[in-house]
Amino acid sequence: MPFFLVRKSCGTLMLRHLFQYKVCKRKLQSCNVSYSVLRHQWMRRLPVGASSFRRMSSKPDKDIVDLSKFPVDRIRNFCIIAHIDHGKSTLADRLLEMTGAIPKTEANQQVLDKLQVERERGITVKAQTASLFYSCGGQQYLLNLIDTPGHVDFSYEVSRSLSACQGVLLIVDANQGIQAQTVANFYLAFEAQLTIIPIINKIDLKNADPQRVEAQIEKIFDIPRDECIRISAKLGTNVDAVLQAVVNRILPPVASPHDPFKALVFDSNFDHYRGVVASIAMFGGQVKKGDKIVSAHLGKTYEVNELGLLRPEEHPTQKLFAGQVGYIIAGMKDVKEAQIGDTLFLREHPVDPLPGFKPVKPMVFAGMYPMDQSEYPGLRSAIERLTLNDSSVTVQKDSSLALGAGWRLGFLGLLHMEVFNQRLEQEYNASVIVTTPTVPYKAVLSSAKLIKEHGSEEITIVNPTQFPDRSIASEYLEPMVLGTIFAPDIYTGKILALCLNRRAVQKNMVYIDDQRVMMKYLFPLNEIILDFYDLLKSLSSGYASFDYENAGYQAADLIKMDILLNGQPVEELTTVVHRDRAYTTGKAMCERLKDSIPRQMFEIAIQAAIGSKVIARETIKAYRKNVLAKCYGGDITRKMKLLKKQAEGKKKMRRIGNVDVPKDAFISVLKRKGK
């Protein structure tokens, strides 16, 4: 029968039954027949064509993948690590296309970068997982790929991702060569004893020099140059060789499906409707929907509601087996129930918990407060949910006389803090005030009474307003970091001058080839967290790269500097500085604050003070009405009377007026100009 006749027949029958349904509903209004029973009876009387039309119009169900056909020896778990902007996400896009996980279109750019902040900044800030099916040598393999961030501030994401892998793809730009984060990520993988496959990317560039990069890899990492794979992830050149190397070089996971179920939670996020979605790596056994599982951290029991693979979208399956990486939803409604590094096991078969992850050490602290105290409960919920997704952030309650109740948050760097703040605004519509970022200092107490009161000889100060006086502390300690700089040798002089200006001590300097040099410096952390990286990039025309690691504490001559607005200290702008830099830092902060605060109807005095001594001052002049405009000629005493009256009004206004400090001033005032 022609299609238009079928459509016409179905349409007529549908209209007829719809009319019967309305008539029947009117007749049964006085009866006790429920709406659901009435609808069920009406649906049963629908024509076959109508039900077929309904099935055709709905979305097709996802194909259920049978994961039991992938034994452990045909599973490969690997992640992609590299310096920032060396092509990790682009290579991940090509691997997804070649294995059929996503269709081949020109719109495939940073497919795994799902966050809005990642799209806007063009960087990866969150590790993402994708499962690939790949056929090699007549066998089908399950490849679990994790795309990781490249910036030093998100190195904790990399270290957690490595725990779920047996190998890594180390990407190096054929033009830029080895850079700072390349070395840092290599040693993370090396310490985890993972198989490392070096990939030289961007060989299609005009200035690409893969031979020079191979020599660098051989010299620094001691990896033979014949193990390097040259590719162009953008054009897809030789990418198939990468998949073959993953299958042939990376070892399968050490796990058995016959052991009791044991899984490591290496990542998680919060869904408003389904609760916590946990990313797990299976270290033994199998799990299916409906199983009762237990959290080793809390001891609570949950029922598995859904589980499956990420391809890269969620793809539900019936079971997960040993060696595989997937996601699980078990009705965890509280964000505190899903701990990164937790071990999951079946209720009937308890197991010893896995080691988990080392606790992260924050490098930068900042206060975070709601714009209005009525928004405190909503902001608290948003911070709890976001810290579930970003476990490297530490949270501690805090309060301020000016801003009210809030939190003191610890971050791994300034970019990490800015991204966290941006995610709060974009994902949870939360508007916050962020105070000046600071680093954790230590003070050595001077008396036995104070040591007994605090319980230790050293105390840690994360809030500058709590910095102890010299009468209490015998010595102050500041955090130090070991910084690594890679740069072309023509910029060496400028970089040496910049490092010397930041109180750095040179530890090593090595030429990795005839054009690039590697320098190691011991920096005070306070000197590099704000704008050192920006200045380094400017001095080297963007060619230098920088990475740092914790190097303990060192004694320093530190003092607390307050910022006063019309004689009133602003807690949020209090900072700790080295005594030699007190005047220059205070002068610069006053000048920037003068540019940030808008003019008022009264004069504003901006002062930097150490104790009771003012070391720098700037003045914001008041808006002034010309009260003499109507005085043309006449006695001078009349003009003096009007001017005196205006001055008294300004004086009163200055005494009772509030100074409006813009939100962005809390970060901008500490940024230095020049060297």
XYZ file of C-alpha atoms in Angstrom:
675
model
C 0.000 0.000 0.000
C 1.410 3.458 -0.814
C 2.825 5.349 2.155
C 0.455 8.344 1.815
C -2.595 5.988 2.036
C -1.165 4.389 5.216
C -0.528 7.815 6.717
C -4.059 8.953 5.807
C -5.619 5.783 7.241
C -3.606 6.040 10.491
C -4.446 9.723 10.810
C -8.188 9.073 10.377
C -8.153 6.265 12.945
C -6.217 8.438 15.402
C -8.737 11.268 15.100
C -11.653 8.867 15.522
C -10.177 7.308 18.682
C -9.252 10.711 20.072
C -12.909 11.775 19.677
C -14.061 8.544 21.405
C -11.590 9.211 24.237
C -13.003 12.712 24.850
C -16.612 11.435 24.814
C -15.718 8.590 27.179
C -13.924 10.998 29.522
C -17.024 13.211 29.791
C -19.223 10.185 30.592
C -16.835 8.925 33.304
C -16.350 12.274 35.070
C -18.922 11.321 37.680
C -17.473 7.807 38.075
C -14.502 6.700 40.193
C -12.449 5.476 37.233
C -8.916 6.875 37.431
C -7.261 8.749 34.596
C -4.455 6.181 34.280
C -6.990 3.308 33.837
C -8.902 5.337 31.246
C -5.694 6.171 29.345
C -4.572 2.510 29.465
C -7.890 1.318 27.982
C -7.705 3.978 25.258
C -4.096 3.123 24.333
C -5.004 -0.562 23.973
C -7.635 0.372 21.373
C -5.175 2.368 19.244
C -4.554 1.003 15.726
C -1.344 -0.895 14.968
C -0.158 1.851 12.639
C -0.416 4.420 15.407
C 1.683 2.390 17.844
C 4.241 1.794 15.113
C 4.324 5.507 14.424
C 4.966 6.149 18.127
C 7.870 3.700 18.154
C 9.315 5.230 14.982
C 9.219 8.729 16.413
C 10.985 7.878 19.682
C 14.772 7.792 20.064
C 16.335 4.378 19.467
C 17.697 2.633 22.531
C 21.463 2.425 22.873
C 22.991 -0.893 21.887
C 23.868 -2.881 24.961
C 27.547 -3.848 24.757
C 28.524 -7.265 26.081
C 31.746 -6.526 27.975
C 32.256 -10.167 28.940
C 33.828 -10.788 25.496
C 36.784 -8.571 26.500
C 39.067 -10.630 28.751
C 41.760 -8.830 30.722
C 44.449 -9.549 28.116
C 42.461 -7.562 25.523
C 42.056 -4.437 27.657
C 44.433 -1.466 27.543
C 44.150 1.477 29.938
C 46.211 4.552 29.027
C 46.189 8.326 29.341
C 47.615 11.212 27.312
C 50.069 13.540 29.076
C 51.939 16.568 27.727
C 52.800 20.203 28.252
C 49.960 22.657 27.681
C 48.983 23.202 24.014
C 51.000 20.284 22.612
C 47.924 18.625 21.079
C 46.523 16.189 23.683
C 42.856 16.958 23.056
C 43.367 17.012 19.252
C 44.923 13.543 19.343
C 42.057 12.336 21.538
C 39.589 13.621 18.902
C 41.374 11.646 16.145
C 41.448 8.459 18.254
C 37.719 8.780 18.944
C 37.045 9.248 15.213
C 39.212 6.323 14.076
C 37.564 3.898 16.507
C 34.028 5.010 15.617
C 33.207 6.545 19.017
C 32.221 9.835 17.313
C 31.398 10.585 13.655
C 34.057 12.230 11.488
C 33.081 15.892 11.098
C 34.960 19.178 10.946
C 33.185 20.232 14.151
C 35.204 17.741 16.214
C 37.430 20.055 18.221
C 38.169 19.368 21.885
C 35.311 16.849 22.122
C 36.406 15.718 25.587
C 36.641 19.308 26.895
C 33.037 19.510 28.062
C 33.226 22.426 30.510
C 32.414 25.941 29.340
C 35.578 27.284 30.967
C 37.642 24.782 28.919
C 36.019 25.941 25.688
C 36.546 29.613 26.500
C 40.176 29.329 27.618
C 41.178 26.606 25.138
C 42.791 24.477 27.843
C 41.923 21.208 29.588
C 41.253 21.584 33.315
C 39.432 18.299 33.991
C 40.535 14.763 33.078
C 37.958 12.993 30.873
C 37.527 9.277 30.142
C 36.489 7.583 26.867
C 36.286 3.869 25.994
C 37.264 2.805 22.458
C 36.748 -0.446 20.527
C 39.692 -1.222 18.240
C 40.394 -4.237 16.016
C 44.007 -5.336 15.585
C 45.336 -8.657 14.272
C 41.870 -10.178 14.046
C 41.137 -9.406 17.729
C 38.904 -6.664 19.145
C 40.367 -4.668 22.007
C 38.818 -2.379 24.617
C 40.954 0.761 24.980
C 40.204 3.072 27.912
C 41.582 6.565 27.184
C 41.954 9.397 29.726
C 42.707 12.916 28.436
C 44.531 14.927 31.129
C 45.285 18.645 31.705
C 48.664 20.093 30.764
C 49.007 23.041 33.158
C 51.010 22.696 36.369
C 48.031 23.879 38.465
C 46.099 20.722 37.509
C 48.862 18.151 38.040
C 46.725 16.433 40.707
C 44.273 15.461 37.947
C 47.169 13.831 36.083
C 48.443 11.892 39.113
C 44.949 10.522 39.856
C 44.412 9.506 36.226
C 47.694 7.567 36.198
C 46.367 5.316 38.980
C 43.795 3.862 36.560
C 46.300 3.262 33.733
C 49.122 0.909 32.758
C 50.684 3.193 30.127
C 50.865 6.770 28.852
C 51.241 8.594 25.559
C 53.803 11.370 26.131
C 53.078 14.064 23.521
C 55.868 16.475 22.510
C 55.443 19.372 20.059
C 57.755 18.949 17.032
C 58.247 22.727 16.958
C 58.489 23.624 20.663
C 60.320 20.500 21.823
C 60.449 19.342 25.433
C 59.045 21.884 27.877
C 58.687 22.143 31.648
C 55.438 20.259 32.179
C 56.620 17.545 29.761
C 59.402 16.727 32.216
C 57.106 16.915 35.264
C 54.507 14.588 33.709
C 57.204 12.167 32.540
C 58.475 11.717 36.098
C 54.917 11.217 37.404
C 54.482 8.348 34.922
C 58.013 7.045 35.570
C 57.458 6.900 39.343
C 54.183 5.027 38.751
C 56.189 2.474 36.660
C 53.974 2.900 33.595
C 54.880 2.136 29.976
C 55.765 5.415 28.217
C 55.211 5.829 24.466
C 56.752 9.094 23.144
C 54.677 10.803 20.433
C 56.089 13.700 18.366
C 53.091 15.774 17.255
C 52.601 18.634 14.768
C 55.081 17.339 12.171
C 53.012 19.186 9.535
C 54.186 22.602 10.804
C 56.604 24.572 8.660
C 59.220 24.907 11.431
C 58.834 21.376 12.788
C 62.109 19.607 13.592
C 61.257 16.051 14.763
C 64.893 14.922 14.629
C 65.919 17.580 17.154
C 62.995 16.601 19.431
C 63.963 12.903 19.190
C 67.485 13.823 20.307
C 66.045 15.777 23.279
C 63.874 12.813 24.310
C 66.858 10.479 24.116
C 69.091 12.809 26.124
C 66.657 13.813 28.895
C 64.407 10.744 29.223
C 66.841 8.044 28.014
C 64.233 6.682 25.578
C 65.675 5.401 22.253
C 64.702 7.607 19.324
C 63.446 4.640 17.301
C 60.585 4.254 19.842
C 59.226 7.730 18.997
C 56.153 7.932 16.741
C 55.843 10.966 14.450
C 52.253 12.101 13.858
C 50.064 15.055 12.946
C 46.974 14.847 15.129
C 45.330 17.719 13.254
C 45.584 15.992 9.847
C 45.377 12.431 11.217
C 48.799 11.497 9.781
C 50.144 8.180 11.179
C 47.630 8.181 14.068
C 46.823 4.525 13.396
C 50.392 3.680 14.450
C 49.580 5.146 17.878
C 46.685 2.703 18.377
C 48.864 -0.214 17.281
C 51.579 0.868 19.730
C 49.009 1.052 22.535
C 47.974 -2.555 21.842
C 51.506 -3.912 21.360
C 53.530 -1.967 23.962
C 51.189 -1.276 26.893
C 50.616 -4.197 29.256
C 47.087 -5.334 30.141
C 45.857 -4.537 33.671
C 46.737 -6.921 36.490
C 43.261 -8.067 37.559
C 41.194 -11.252 37.623
C 37.434 -11.593 37.045
C 37.403 -14.505 39.508
C 38.520 -12.343 42.448
C 35.985 -10.506 44.651
C 34.756 -7.185 43.271
C 37.145 -4.323 44.097
C 37.072 -0.860 42.445
C 38.922 2.415 42.965
C 37.016 5.713 42.709
C 39.450 7.989 40.858
C 37.015 10.749 39.864
C 33.424 11.827 40.492
C 30.900 14.537 39.719
C 27.448 15.479 40.976
C 24.251 15.205 38.940
C 21.264 17.158 40.264
C 18.841 14.298 39.503
C 20.868 11.103 39.880
C 23.284 12.089 42.632
C 26.979 11.220 42.527
C 28.373 9.757 39.277
C 31.653 8.012 40.179
C 34.391 7.043 37.710
C 35.882 3.706 38.786
C 38.782 1.463 37.804
C 38.019 -2.246 38.275
C 40.825 -4.048 40.137
C 39.017 -7.375 40.428
C 35.758 -9.288 40.044
C 32.625 -7.978 38.372
C 29.633 -5.810 39.275
C 26.139 -5.600 37.817
C 23.027 -3.507 38.200
C 21.202 -4.279 41.439
C 24.283 -5.394 43.393
C 24.723 -4.198 46.971
C 28.083 -2.441 47.243
C 29.859 -0.930 50.255
C 32.071 2.159 50.554
C 35.256 1.364 52.475
C 35.548 5.011 53.581
C 32.134 5.355 55.253
C 30.995 1.739 55.514
C 27.614 2.578 53.964
C 25.785 0.174 51.649
C 24.360 1.258 48.296
C 22.459 -0.407 45.470
C 23.876 -0.061 41.957
C 21.289 1.819 39.866
C 23.317 2.233 36.684
C 26.779 1.446 35.371
C 28.531 1.517 32.039
C 31.239 2.987 29.835
C 31.962 6.534 28.695
C 32.171 6.704 24.866
C 32.606 9.677 25.622
C 28.909 10.030 26.537
C 27.476 7.655 29.135
C 26.753 4.240 27.600
C 24.942 1.928 30.083
C 25.904 -1.753 30.190
C 24.707 -4.780 32.153
C 28.025 -5.459 33.904
C 31.570 -4.200 34.395
C 34.448 -6.673 34.614
C 37.976 -6.730 36.025
C 40.461 -4.412 34.312
C 37.820 -2.104 32.834
C 37.238 1.605 33.488
C 33.697 2.963 33.645
C 31.156 4.880 35.692
C 28.720 3.813 38.400
C 25.629 5.452 39.937
C 24.594 4.004 43.303
C 22.190 6.537 44.819
C 24.772 8.627 46.687
C 22.826 11.840 47.279
C 25.260 13.560 49.643
C 28.493 14.915 48.176
C 30.404 13.786 51.287
C 29.616 10.142 50.501
C 31.794 9.998 47.350
C 35.436 10.360 48.338
C 38.161 10.368 45.682
C 40.413 7.374 46.368
C 37.638 5.345 48.049
C 37.371 1.564 47.541
C 34.059 -0.104 46.594
C 33.333 -3.797 47.216
C 30.369 -6.196 47.412
C 28.600 -6.455 50.754
C 28.931 -10.263 50.741
C 32.689 -10.183 49.966
C 34.644 -7.598 51.999
C 38.168 -6.768 50.752
C 41.154 -4.758 51.966
C 40.898 -1.122 50.792
C 43.227 0.130 48.069
C 45.984 2.651 49.002
C 44.100 5.613 47.500
C 45.814 8.961 46.804
C 48.211 11.187 48.683
C 46.493 14.231 50.225
C 47.107 17.324 48.129
C 49.140 20.261 49.502
C 47.603 23.648 48.574
C 50.042 26.269 47.320
C 47.754 29.333 47.280
C 45.018 30.383 49.729
C 42.234 32.912 49.211
C 39.101 33.936 51.064
C 35.768 33.451 49.293
C 32.615 35.245 50.447
C 29.067 35.603 49.046
C 28.069 38.982 47.630
C 25.201 38.979 50.140
C 24.959 36.918 53.331
C 21.506 35.671 52.292
C 23.281 33.715 49.504
C 25.477 31.809 52.001
C 23.500 28.482 52.042
C 23.336 28.323 48.237
C 27.043 29.118 47.877
C 27.925 26.484 50.489
C 26.040 23.835 48.509
C 27.716 24.967 45.258
C 31.219 24.796 46.796
C 30.545 21.317 48.233
C 29.414 19.984 44.856
C 32.262 21.610 42.942
C 34.903 20.341 45.381
C 33.510 16.837 44.789
C 34.421 17.278 41.118
C 37.718 19.040 41.971
C 39.087 17.286 45.053
C 42.372 19.230 45.038
C 40.604 22.253 46.614
C 40.707 22.427 50.421
C 37.894 24.225 52.279
C 37.957 25.818 55.722
C 35.305 28.093 57.244
C 36.314 31.724 57.761
C 34.714 35.052 58.642
C 35.455 38.714 58.027
C 34.195 41.853 59.725
C 33.641 43.509 56.356
C 32.372 40.564 54.271
C 30.728 38.296 56.873
C 30.837 34.497 56.881
C 32.779 32.734 54.141
C 35.544 30.222 53.492
C 39.311 30.065 53.203
C 40.041 27.906 50.143
C 43.358 26.312 49.196
C 44.357 25.942 45.524
C 47.302 24.551 43.570
C 47.946 27.870 41.783
C 46.457 31.166 40.663
C 45.016 29.726 37.420
C 43.397 26.967 39.460
C 41.768 29.639 41.650
C 40.508 31.652 38.664
C 39.078 28.530 36.969
C 37.332 27.466 40.198
C 35.792 30.933 40.559
C 34.687 30.911 36.904
C 33.116 27.451 37.255
C 31.165 28.635 40.310
C 29.695 31.489 38.279
C 28.974 29.462 35.118
C 27.779 26.140 36.532
C 26.050 27.288 39.729
C 25.292 30.968 38.978
C 27.085 31.957 42.195
C 28.580 35.438 42.446
C 31.405 35.638 44.993
C 34.066 37.986 46.342
C 37.589 36.519 46.240
C 40.228 38.109 48.471
C 43.910 38.584 47.726
C 45.640 35.208 47.204
C 48.304 34.361 49.771
C 50.674 31.474 50.539
C 50.928 29.510 53.819
C 53.635 30.813 56.156
C 55.000 29.305 59.361
C 56.063 30.986 62.600
C 58.379 29.515 65.253
C 56.973 30.350 68.697
C 59.341 32.011 71.136
C 58.154 30.797 74.569
C 57.369 27.437 76.174
C 53.977 28.759 77.303
C 52.934 29.515 73.718
C 54.242 26.145 72.508
C 52.155 24.372 75.155
C 49.098 26.479 74.242
C 49.312 25.729 70.490
C 50.544 22.152 70.869
C 53.622 22.566 68.639
C 56.648 24.774 68.191
C 55.574 25.882 64.699
C 52.209 27.269 63.641
C 50.955 27.640 60.055
C 49.369 30.916 58.966
C 47.055 30.825 55.943
C 45.259 34.106 56.713
C 47.523 37.215 56.727
C 45.314 38.931 59.336
C 46.399 36.220 61.820
C 50.127 36.782 61.206
C 51.735 36.862 64.694
C 53.734 39.760 66.046
C 57.518 39.608 66.486
C 57.022 39.452 70.268
C 55.324 36.061 69.872
C 57.426 34.498 67.110
C 61.196 34.094 67.171
C 61.428 33.265 63.462
C 59.256 33.284 60.338
C 59.413 30.657 57.585
C 58.210 31.055 53.998
C 57.438 28.255 51.490
C 59.992 27.580 48.762
C 59.603 25.881 45.382
C 62.093 24.396 42.937
C 61.289 25.965 39.572
C 62.287 24.584 36.179
C 62.495 26.925 33.175
C 62.919 25.832 29.537
C 63.699 28.604 27.069
C 65.717 29.424 23.921
C 69.246 30.473 24.868
C 68.869 33.960 23.326
C 66.552 34.942 26.220
C 68.843 33.663 28.981
C 70.030 37.125 30.092
C 66.528 38.562 30.529
C 65.317 35.462 32.401
C 68.345 35.541 34.756
C 67.589 39.181 35.601
C 63.898 38.373 36.238
C 64.762 35.467 38.544
C 67.334 37.533 40.442
C 64.733 40.244 40.980
C 62.418 37.625 42.545
C 64.977 36.554 45.209
C 65.676 33.283 43.388
C 68.812 31.160 43.864
C 70.189 29.341 40.818
C 70.660 25.586 41.297
C 71.446 24.285 37.827
C 71.709 25.303 34.174
C 71.993 22.739 31.345
C 71.839 23.015 27.552
C 69.520 20.261 26.264
C 70.606 21.014 22.683
C 72.404 23.794 20.819
C 69.396 26.159 21.039
C 67.466 25.449 24.258
C 68.526 25.715 27.880
C 67.059 24.260 31.095
C 67.440 26.332 34.279
C 66.581 25.317 37.834
C 65.984 27.955 40.522
C 64.915 27.930 44.161
C 62.087 30.493 44.428
C 60.079 31.887 47.340
C 56.533 30.807 46.437
C 55.173 34.272 47.201
C 57.329 35.729 44.403
C 55.925 33.560 41.590
C 52.241 32.853 42.266
C 50.825 36.092 40.902
C 52.499 37.301 37.739
C 55.883 35.589 37.296
C 54.577 33.279 34.549
C 53.048 36.193 32.615
C 56.307 38.177 32.756
C 58.345 35.117 31.775
C 56.176 34.618 28.690
C 56.465 38.314 27.778
C 60.264 38.375 28.118
C 60.705 35.241 25.991
C 58.117 36.131 23.306
C 56.048 33.169 24.500
C 58.763 30.512 24.023
C 59.697 29.874 27.691
C 57.862 27.345 29.863
C 57.783 27.073 33.643
C 57.020 24.348 36.168
C 57.606 24.104 39.915
C 57.457 21.632 42.777
C 57.366 22.002 46.547
C 60.769 22.446 48.247
C 59.876 22.934 51.918
C 60.278 26.067 54.084
C 63.107 28.533 54.647
C 63.679 31.323 57.191
C 62.914 34.860 55.970
C 62.501 38.408 57.308
C 58.724 38.789 56.889
C 56.346 41.520 58.042
C 52.605 42.119 57.857
C 51.447 45.089 55.784
C 47.971 46.600 56.169
C 46.087 48.697 53.635
C 44.051 51.554 55.131
C 41.154 53.379 53.460
C 40.487 56.644 55.301
C 42.249 55.216 58.331
C 40.244 51.972 58.407
C 42.163 48.734 57.714
C 40.796 46.488 54.956
C 41.298 42.892 56.110
C 40.894 41.484 52.609
C 43.912 43.463 51.344
C 46.258 42.630 54.233
C 49.352 40.846 52.952
C 52.671 39.436 54.181
C 55.803 40.735 52.429
C 59.573 40.555 52.751
C 60.972 43.536 54.618
C 63.209 44.559 51.709
C 60.157 44.786 49.428
C 57.770 46.484 51.855
C 57.985 50.027 50.423
C 57.892 49.095 46.725
C 55.030 46.605 47.266
C 53.029 49.047 49.400
C 53.526 51.907 46.916
C 52.473 49.706 43.998
C 49.374 48.438 45.834
C 48.283 51.969 46.710
C 48.699 53.101 43.095
C 46.687 50.173 41.731
C 44.004 50.610 44.357
C 43.753 54.261 43.330
C 43.042 53.133 39.765
C 40.521 50.485 40.897
C 38.370 52.484 43.342
C 35.976 54.974 41.722
C 35.902 58.589 42.936
C 33.424 59.425 45.687
C 31.807 62.624 46.906
C 34.509 62.769 49.576
C 38.296 62.449 49.606
C 39.765 58.930 50.062
C 43.210 58.391 51.599
C 44.811 55.074 50.624
C 47.708 54.131 52.916
C 50.071 51.170 53.305
C 51.143 50.689 56.917
C 53.462 48.409 58.885
C 52.119 48.470 62.415
C 51.528 52.157 63.174
C 54.034 53.417 60.586
C 52.619 54.565 57.221
C 55.086 53.775 54.422
C 53.097 54.832 51.315
C 50.045 56.942 50.497
C 47.820 57.845 47.557
C 44.814 60.185 47.580
C 41.647 59.977 45.496
C 40.260 63.506 45.132
C 36.563 64.073 45.769
C 33.999 65.174 43.238
C 33.581 68.908 43.855
C 30.679 71.120 42.934
C 31.504 74.711 41.972
C 29.617 76.516 44.739
C 30.932 79.882 43.502
C 29.219 79.587 40.125
C 26.449 82.022 41.084
C 28.759 84.474 42.821
C 29.625 87.103 40.251
C 31.501 89.890 41.972
C 30.472 90.774 45.517
C 32.333 90.545 48.793
C 35.038 87.878 49.273
C 33.559 86.922 52.661
C 30.465 85.524 50.884
C 32.642 83.244 48.751
C 34.683 82.130 51.756
C 31.497 81.305 53.653
C 30.257 79.037 50.821
C 33.644 77.298 50.500
C 33.832 76.737 54.266
C 30.321 75.260 54.306
C 31.249 72.900 51.463
C 34.447 71.800 53.264
C 32.484 70.994 56.452
C 30.032 68.894 54.435
C 32.861 66.973 52.760
C 34.472 66.354 56.170
C 31.223 64.962 57.594
C 30.649 62.821 54.495
C 34.154 61.384 54.733
C 33.525 60.438 58.370
C 30.293 58.521 57.730
C 30.707 57.475 54.069
C 31.579 53.947 52.967
C 34.279 53.351 50.373
C 33.091 51.052 47.576
C 35.890 48.601 46.657
C 35.126 46.803 43.345
C 35.168 43.003 43.284
C 38.058 42.701 40.815
C 40.320 44.965 42.909
C 41.199 42.147 45.320
C 43.299 40.342 42.680
C 44.421 43.250 40.505
C 46.082 45.289 43.287
C 48.935 42.788 43.779
C 49.864 42.423 40.110
C 53.212 44.019 39.384
C 54.084 46.034 36.322
C 57.445 45.514 34.685
C 59.999 43.441 36.491
